[in-house]
mmCIF file of C-alpha atoms in Angstrom:
data_model
loop_
_atom_site.group_PDB
_atom_site.id
_atom_site.type_symbol
_atom_site.label_atom_id
_atom_site.label_comp_id
_atom_site.label_asym_id
_atom_site.label_seq_id
_atom_site.Cartn_x
_atom_site.Cartn_y
_atom_site.Cartn_z
ATOM 1 C CA MET A 15 29.388 -10.169 14.832
ATOM 2 C CA THR A 16 28.683 -13.387 12.932
ATOM 3 C CA ARG A 17 25.310 -14.042 11.315
ATOM 4 C CA GLU A 18 24.739 -16.936 13.723
ATOM 5 C CA LYS A 19 25.377 -14.730 16.759
ATOM 6 C CA TYR A 20 23.174 -11.970 15.297
ATOM 7 C CA SER A 21 20.269 -14.373 14.731
ATOM 8 C CA SER A 22 20.735 -15.902 18.173
ATOM 9 C CA LEU A 23 20.479 -12.513 19.895
ATOM 10 C CA GLY A 24 17.225 -11.782 18.087
ATOM 11 C CA HIS A 25 15.824 -15.214 18.931
ATOM 12 C CA ASP A 26 16.623 -14.761 22.627
ATOM 13 C CA PHE A 27 15.041 -11.305 22.675
ATOM 14 C CA PHE A 28 11.747 -12.403 21.120
ATOM 15 C CA ARG A 29 11.608 -15.485 23.355
ATOM 16 C CA ARG A 30 11.863 -13.235 26.435
ATOM 17 C CA HIS A 31 9.167 -10.792 25.234
ATOM 18 C CA PRO A 32 6.091 -12.833 24.305
ATOM 19 C CA SER A 33 3.699 -9.943 24.987
ATOM 20 C CA LEU A 34 5.104 -7.654 22.245
ATOM 21 C CA ARG A 35 2.427 -6.176 19.992
ATOM 22 C CA ARG A 36 4.525 -4.042 17.618
ATOM 23 C CA ILE A 37 7.883 -4.866 16.063
ATOM 24 C CA SER A 38 9.854 -2.863 13.507
ATOM 25 C CA THR A 39 13.108 -4.008 11.901
ATOM 26 C CA CYS A 40 13.240 -1.070 9.494
ATOM 27 C CA LYS A 41 16.911 -0.224 10.201
ATOM 28 C CA THR A 42 18.384 -3.543 9.187
ATOM 29 C CA VAL A 43 17.922 -6.595 6.999
ATOM 30 C CA THR A 44 15.476 -8.946 8.694
ATOM 31 C CA PRO A 45 16.887 -12.473 9.069
ATOM 32 C CA VAL A 46 14.363 -15.185 8.253
ATOM 33 C CA GLU A 47 15.213 -16.701 11.629
ATOM 34 C CA TRP A 48 13.942 -13.550 13.330
ATOM 35 C CA VAL A 49 10.606 -13.775 11.581
ATOM 36 C CA GLU A 50 10.250 -17.423 12.497
ATOM 37 C CA SER A 51 11.129 -16.611 16.106
ATOM 38 C CA ILE A 52 8.628 -13.751 16.228
ATOM 39 C CA CYS A 53 5.899 -16.018 14.913
ATOM 40 C CA GLN A 54 6.796 -18.731 17.411
ATOM 41 C CA HIS A 55 7.188 -16.611 20.546
ATOM 42 C CA CYS A 56 5.173 -13.393 20.046
ATOM 43 C CA PRO A 57 1.554 -14.396 19.322
ATOM 44 C CA GLU A 58 0.184 -10.979 20.340
ATOM 45 C CA ILE A 59 1.826 -9.113 17.453
ATOM 46 C CA THR A 60 -0.595 -6.786 15.615
ATOM 47 C CA HIS A 61 1.864 -4.496 13.755
ATOM 48 C CA LEU A 62 4.983 -5.749 11.987
ATOM 49 C CA LYS A 63 7.566 -4.013 9.788
ATOM 50 C CA LEU A 64 10.065 -6.158 7.902
ATOM 51 C CA THR A 65 12.877 -4.667 5.867
ATOM 52 C CA ILE A 66 15.026 -5.330 2.817
ATOM 53 C CA MET A 67 15.681 -8.825 1.664
ATOM 54 C CA VAL A 68 17.304 -9.000 -1.757
ATOM 55 C CA TYR A 69 16.060 -11.811 -4.007
ATOM 56 C CA PRO A 70 14.172 -13.750 -1.317
ATOM 57 C CA GLU A 71 13.336 -17.404 -1.702
ATOM 58 C CA GLU A 72 9.850 -18.642 -2.564
ATOM 59 C CA GLY A 73 7.524 -18.614 0.452
ATOM 60 C CA VAL A 74 10.123 -16.938 2.668
ATOM 61 C CA TRP A 75 7.456 -15.369 4.919
ATOM 62 C CA GLU A 76 5.190 -18.421 5.195
ATOM 63 C CA SER A 77 5.506 -18.467 8.997
ATOM 64 C CA LEU A 78 3.532 -15.195 9.198
ATOM 65 C CA VAL A 79 0.275 -17.147 8.975
ATOM 66 C CA GLN A 80 0.897 -18.150 12.611
ATOM 67 C CA LEU A 81 0.263 -14.556 13.729
ATOM 68 C CA SER A 82 -3.498 -14.769 14.135
ATOM 69 C CA LYS A 83 -3.746 -11.175 15.468
ATOM 70 C CA LEU A 84 -1.578 -9.480 12.828
ATOM 71 C CA LYS A 85 -3.414 -6.459 11.401
ATOM 72 C CA TYR A 86 -0.689 -4.293 9.831
ATOM 73 C CA LEU A 87 2.281 -5.467 7.751
ATOM 74 C CA SER A 88 4.930 -3.197 6.236
ATOM 75 C CA LEU A 89 7.344 -4.920 3.898
ATOM 76 C CA ARG A 90 10.416 -3.903 1.911
ATOM 77 C CA ALA A 91 11.684 -6.716 -0.283
ATOM 78 C CA SER A 92 13.050 -7.093 -3.797
ATOM 79 C CA GLY A 93 12.328 -9.902 -6.212
ATOM 80 C CA ASP A 94 9.499 -11.523 -8.121
ATOM 81 C CA VAL A 95 8.492 -14.538 -6.068
ATOM 82 C CA ARG A 96 5.509 -15.586 -3.990
ATOM 83 C CA LEU A 97 6.562 -14.402 -0.547
ATOM 84 C CA PHE A 98 3.671 -15.860 1.453
ATOM 85 C CA ARG A 99 1.869 -19.155 1.870
ATOM 86 C CA GLY A 100 -1.445 -19.821 3.579
ATOM 87 C CA ALA A 101 -4.018 -17.235 4.651
ATOM 88 C CA MET A 102 -3.639 -14.229 6.956
ATOM 89 C CA LYS A 103 -7.270 -13.698 7.894
ATOM 90 C CA SER A 104 -6.671 -10.980 10.497
ATOM 91 C CA LEU A 105 -4.609 -8.788 8.145
ATOM 92 C CA GLU A 106 -6.232 -5.409 7.456
ATOM 93 C CA SER A 107 -3.506 -3.109 6.169
ATOM 94 C CA VAL A 108 -0.367 -3.642 4.055
ATOM 95 C CA HIS A 109 2.382 -1.213 3.055
ATOM 96 C CA LEU A 110 4.688 -2.403 0.261
ATOM 97 C CA GLN A 111 7.712 -0.107 0.236
ATOM 98 C CA THR A 112 9.187 -1.330 -3.045
ATOM 99 C CA ALA A 113 7.616 -1.689 -6.469
ATOM 100 C CA PRO A 114 5.598 -4.925 -6.389
ATOM 101 C CA SER A 115 5.317 -7.184 -9.408
ATOM 102 C CA LEU A 116 1.957 -8.576 -10.467
ATOM 103 C CA ARG A 117 3.110 -11.906 -9.082
ATOM 104 C CA VAL A 118 3.737 -10.395 -5.647
ATOM 105 C CA LEU A 119 0.369 -8.626 -5.702
ATOM 106 C CA GLY A 120 -1.343 -11.830 -6.802
ATOM 107 C CA ASN A 121 0.277 -13.660 -3.906
ATOM 108 C CA LEU A 122 -0.838 -10.909 -1.520
ATOM 109 C CA PHE A 123 -4.407 -11.212 -2.812
ATOM 110 C CA ASP A 124 -4.303 -14.987 -2.300
ATOM 111 C CA VAL A 125 -3.401 -14.640 1.380
ATOM 112 C CA GLY A 126 -5.313 -11.438 2.192
ATOM 113 C CA PRO A 127 -8.213 -10.663 -0.178
ATOM 114 C CA GLN A 128 -9.992 -8.965 2.726
ATOM 115 C CA LEU A 129 -7.493 -6.066 2.971
ATOM 116 C CA SER A 130 -9.145 -2.741 3.762
ATOM 117 C CA CYS A 131 -6.025 -0.568 3.366
ATOM 118 C CA LEU A 132 -3.183 -0.824 0.867
ATOM 119 C CA LYS A 133 -0.234 1.529 0.384
ATOM 120 C CA ILE A 134 2.184 0.967 -2.475
ATOM 121 C CA CYS A 135 5.245 2.882 -3.635
ATOM 122 C CA HIS A 136 6.389 3.238 -7.261
ATOM 123 C CA THR A 137 3.161 1.980 -8.777
ATOM 124 C CA SER A 138 2.643 1.335 -12.485
ATOM 125 C CA TYR A 139 -0.590 1.091 -14.443
ATOM 126 C CA ASN A 140 -0.770 -2.722 -14.522
ATOM 127 C CA GLU A 141 -0.492 -2.935 -10.742
ATOM 128 C CA ILE A 142 -3.180 -0.263 -10.240
ATOM 129 C CA GLN A 143 -5.470 -2.139 -12.609
ATOM 130 C CA PHE A 144 -4.932 -5.400 -10.734
ATOM 131 C CA ILE A 145 -5.512 -3.828 -7.312
ATOM 132 C CA CYS A 146 -8.773 -2.153 -8.292
ATOM 133 C CA GLU A 147 -10.051 -5.289 -9.988
ATOM 134 C CA LYS A 148 -9.166 -7.783 -7.259
ATOM 135 C CA PHE A 149 -9.176 -6.097 -3.840
ATOM 136 C CA ALA A 150 -12.907 -5.499 -3.527
ATOM 137 C CA CYS A 151 -12.807 -4.793 0.234
ATOM 138 C CA LEU A 152 -10.395 -1.842 0.061
ATOM 139 C CA ARG A 153 -11.557 1.300 1.826
ATOM 140 C CA ARG A 154 -8.232 3.142 1.565
ATOM 141 C CA LEU A 155 -5.736 3.046 -1.273
ATOM 142 C CA GLU A 156 -2.503 5.076 -1.344
ATOM 143 C CA LEU A 157 -0.455 5.080 -4.526
ATOM 144 C CA TYR A 158 2.930 6.578 -5.331
ATOM 145 C CA VAL A 159 2.438 7.057 -9.039
ATOM 146 C CA ASP A 160 5.194 6.771 -11.625
ATOM 147 C CA ASP A 161 3.995 9.180 -14.342
ATOM 148 C CA LYS A 162 6.022 7.389 -17.009
ATOM 149 C CA GLU A 163 3.733 4.397 -16.522
ATOM 150 C CA LEU A 164 0.418 6.079 -15.795
ATOM 151 C CA ASN A 165 0.364 8.801 -18.435
ATOM 152 C CA VAL A 166 2.158 7.379 -21.432
ATOM 153 C CA SER A 167 -0.997 7.322 -23.576
ATOM 154 C CA ASP A 168 -4.765 7.744 -23.460
ATOM 155 C CA ASN A 169 -5.084 4.015 -22.871
ATOM 156 C CA ILE A 170 -2.962 4.157 -19.719
ATOM 157 C CA SER A 171 -5.029 6.318 -17.417
ATOM 158 C CA ILE A 172 -7.569 6.290 -14.620
ATOM 159 C CA ARG A 173 -10.354 5.687 -17.139
ATOM 160 C CA SER A 174 -9.003 2.151 -17.682
ATOM 161 C CA ILE A 175 -9.145 1.270 -13.991
ATOM 162 C CA HIS A 176 -11.955 -1.031 -12.889
ATOM 163 C CA ARG A 177 -14.862 0.494 -10.962
ATOM 164 C CA ASN A 178 -14.199 -0.190 -7.280
ATOM 165 C CA ASN A 179 -15.268 0.532 -3.688
ATOM 166 C CA VAL A 180 -12.269 2.561 -2.483
ATOM 167 C CA ARG A 181 -13.358 5.362 -0.153
ATOM 168 C CA CYS A 182 -10.040 7.082 0.488
ATOM 169 C CA LEU A 183 -7.532 7.584 -2.338
ATOM 170 C CA THR A 184 -4.100 9.204 -2.131
ATOM 171 C CA ILE A 185 -2.154 9.906 -5.330
ATOM 172 C CA LEU A 186 1.397 11.196 -5.018
ATOM 173 C CA GLY A 187 3.412 12.449 -7.977
ATOM 174 C CA ARG A 188 7.130 11.895 -8.300
ATOM 175 C CA SER A 189 8.920 14.554 -6.311
ATOM 176 C CA ASP A 190 12.246 13.408 -7.805
ATOM 177 C CA SER A 191 11.028 13.817 -11.384
ATOM 178 C CA LEU A 192 12.788 16.206 -13.764
ATOM 179 C CA ASP A 193 9.428 17.921 -14.130
ATOM 180 C CA SER A 194 8.391 20.110 -11.214
ATOM 181 C CA ARG A 195 5.079 18.211 -11.082
ATOM 182 C CA SER A 196 4.134 14.769 -12.307
ATOM 183 C CA GLY A 197 1.671 11.944 -11.706
ATOM 184 C CA ILE A 198 -1.910 12.168 -12.999
ATOM 185 C CA MET A 199 -3.101 14.980 -15.268
ATOM 186 C CA ASN A 200 -6.331 16.942 -15.788
ATOM 187 C CA SER A 201 -7.669 14.387 -18.268
ATOM 188 C CA ASP A 202 -7.464 11.683 -15.602
ATOM 189 C CA LEU A 203 -9.587 13.541 -13.050
ATOM 190 C CA VAL A 204 -12.838 13.386 -15.024
ATOM 191 C CA TRP A 205 -12.861 9.598 -14.630
ATOM 192 C CA ILE A 206 -12.553 9.581 -10.843
ATOM 193 C CA PRO A 207 -16.325 9.877 -10.085
ATOM 194 C CA GLU A 208 -17.078 6.880 -12.291
ATOM 195 C CA LYS A 209 -14.187 4.670 -11.217
ATOM 196 C CA PHE A 210 -14.370 5.528 -7.487
ATOM 197 C CA PRO A 211 -18.128 6.004 -6.855
ATOM 198 C CA LEU A 212 -17.851 5.648 -3.048
ATOM 199 C CA LEU A 213 -14.912 8.028 -2.666
ATOM 200 C CA ASN A 214 -15.219 10.377 0.312
ATOM 201 C CA ARG A 215 -11.614 11.561 0.602
ATOM 202 C CA LEU A 216 -9.077 12.311 -2.111
ATOM 203 C CA ILE A 217 -5.482 13.492 -1.587
ATOM 204 C CA ILE A 218 -3.439 14.676 -4.589
ATOM 205 C CA ARG A 219 0.109 15.983 -4.253
ATOM 206 C CA ASP A 220 2.856 16.954 -6.704
ATOM 207 C CA CYS A 221 0.787 16.074 -9.755
ATOM 208 C CA SER A 222 0.280 17.801 -13.107
ATOM 209 C CA VAL A 223 -3.288 18.952 -12.485
ATOM 210 C CA SER A 224 -4.625 22.502 -12.406
ATOM 211 C CA LEU A 225 -6.610 24.192 -9.673
ATOM 212 C CA ALA A 226 -9.483 24.702 -12.119
ATOM 213 C CA ALA A 227 -9.600 20.957 -12.816
ATOM 214 C CA ILE A 228 -9.688 20.225 -9.094
ATOM 215 C CA GLU A 229 -12.554 22.687 -8.663
ATOM 216 C CA ARG A 230 -14.512 20.940 -11.431
ATOM 217 C CA LEU A 231 -13.853 17.585 -9.788
ATOM 218 C CA HIS A 232 -15.066 18.976 -6.459
ATOM 219 C CA HIS A 233 -18.454 19.738 -8.015
ATOM 220 C CA SER A 234 -18.547 16.291 -9.617
ATOM 221 C CA VAL A 235 -17.996 14.565 -6.250
ATOM 222 C CA PRO A 236 -19.574 17.070 -3.812
ATOM 223 C CA SER A 237 -19.586 14.673 -0.846
ATOM 224 C CA CYS A 238 -15.829 14.011 -1.153
ATOM 225 C CA ARG A 239 -13.199 16.007 0.713
ATOM 226 C CA ILE A 240 -10.277 16.848 -1.581
ATOM 227 C CA ASP A 241 -6.796 17.816 -0.401
ATOM 228 C CA TYR A 242 -4.799 19.296 -3.257
ATOM 229 C CA ASP A 243 -1.274 20.226 -2.149
ATOM 230 C CA ASN A 244 -1.869 22.961 0.467
ATOM 231 C CA LYS A 245 -5.533 23.552 -0.452
ATOM 232 C CA ARG A 246 -8.579 21.735 0.915
ATOM 233 C CA PHE A 247 -12.042 21.409 -0.591
ATOM 234 C CA TYR A 248 -14.633 20.383 1.974
ATOM 235 C CA PRO A 249 -17.772 18.390 1.115
ATOM 236 C CA ILE A 250 -20.705 20.471 -0.010
ATOM 237 C CA LEU A 251 -23.190 20.452 2.872
ATOM 238 C CA ASP A 252 -26.284 19.499 0.850
ATOM 239 C CA ALA A 253 -24.482 16.714 -1.032
ATOM 240 C CA PRO A 254 -25.890 13.195 -0.632
ATOM 241 C CA ALA A 255 -23.940 10.977 1.764
ATOM 242 C CA ARG A 256 -21.624 8.368 0.340
#
């Protein structure tokens, strides 16, 4: 099937289904023409997943600003360009499935500073620092931590992250690492109460932290529920609400 025929089939489909609310193209490369057609014909879209575009052009997803009801966007794209133009005021949650550059994150902040949920894979220290400094409205942050970036030295750790308002934090170590466990370490945990003062749920998996360190953290943030691999630490009943 030619590219023209492929794009035409997608255009016809979206034109005939204007009431669609969720669209996922996660099994194939998403033609730009599809996105433009979705934005033109499917104004009710609230959830959208777009997949792999290698080295996209500047502003390739600028038509997304037409989706005034879009709340959730999942994106897999390579490159270091500004993908969006305009403002997406309804956007609440974004999942970036590839490692974002600071330029991509800066572009995302420009169009959606109001994000309440952000999930990022293959995160390095500089990106974590930027997110915590800029996205002041975040209530949930999920990070897939690359330990080579986060734990190289004492200066590259949670203690260097800006104080922020995140309430739910998920930190995942690298399950494909040569080490059986990776990600943050015990020395990072002591900074969590200071850097995440409103935290009420913490999920840590496949990271180089000990059970004893988690227990100490639990007493430092008694109103926070902590899930550590297959163990769960519930909030202490007489802890002040966060």
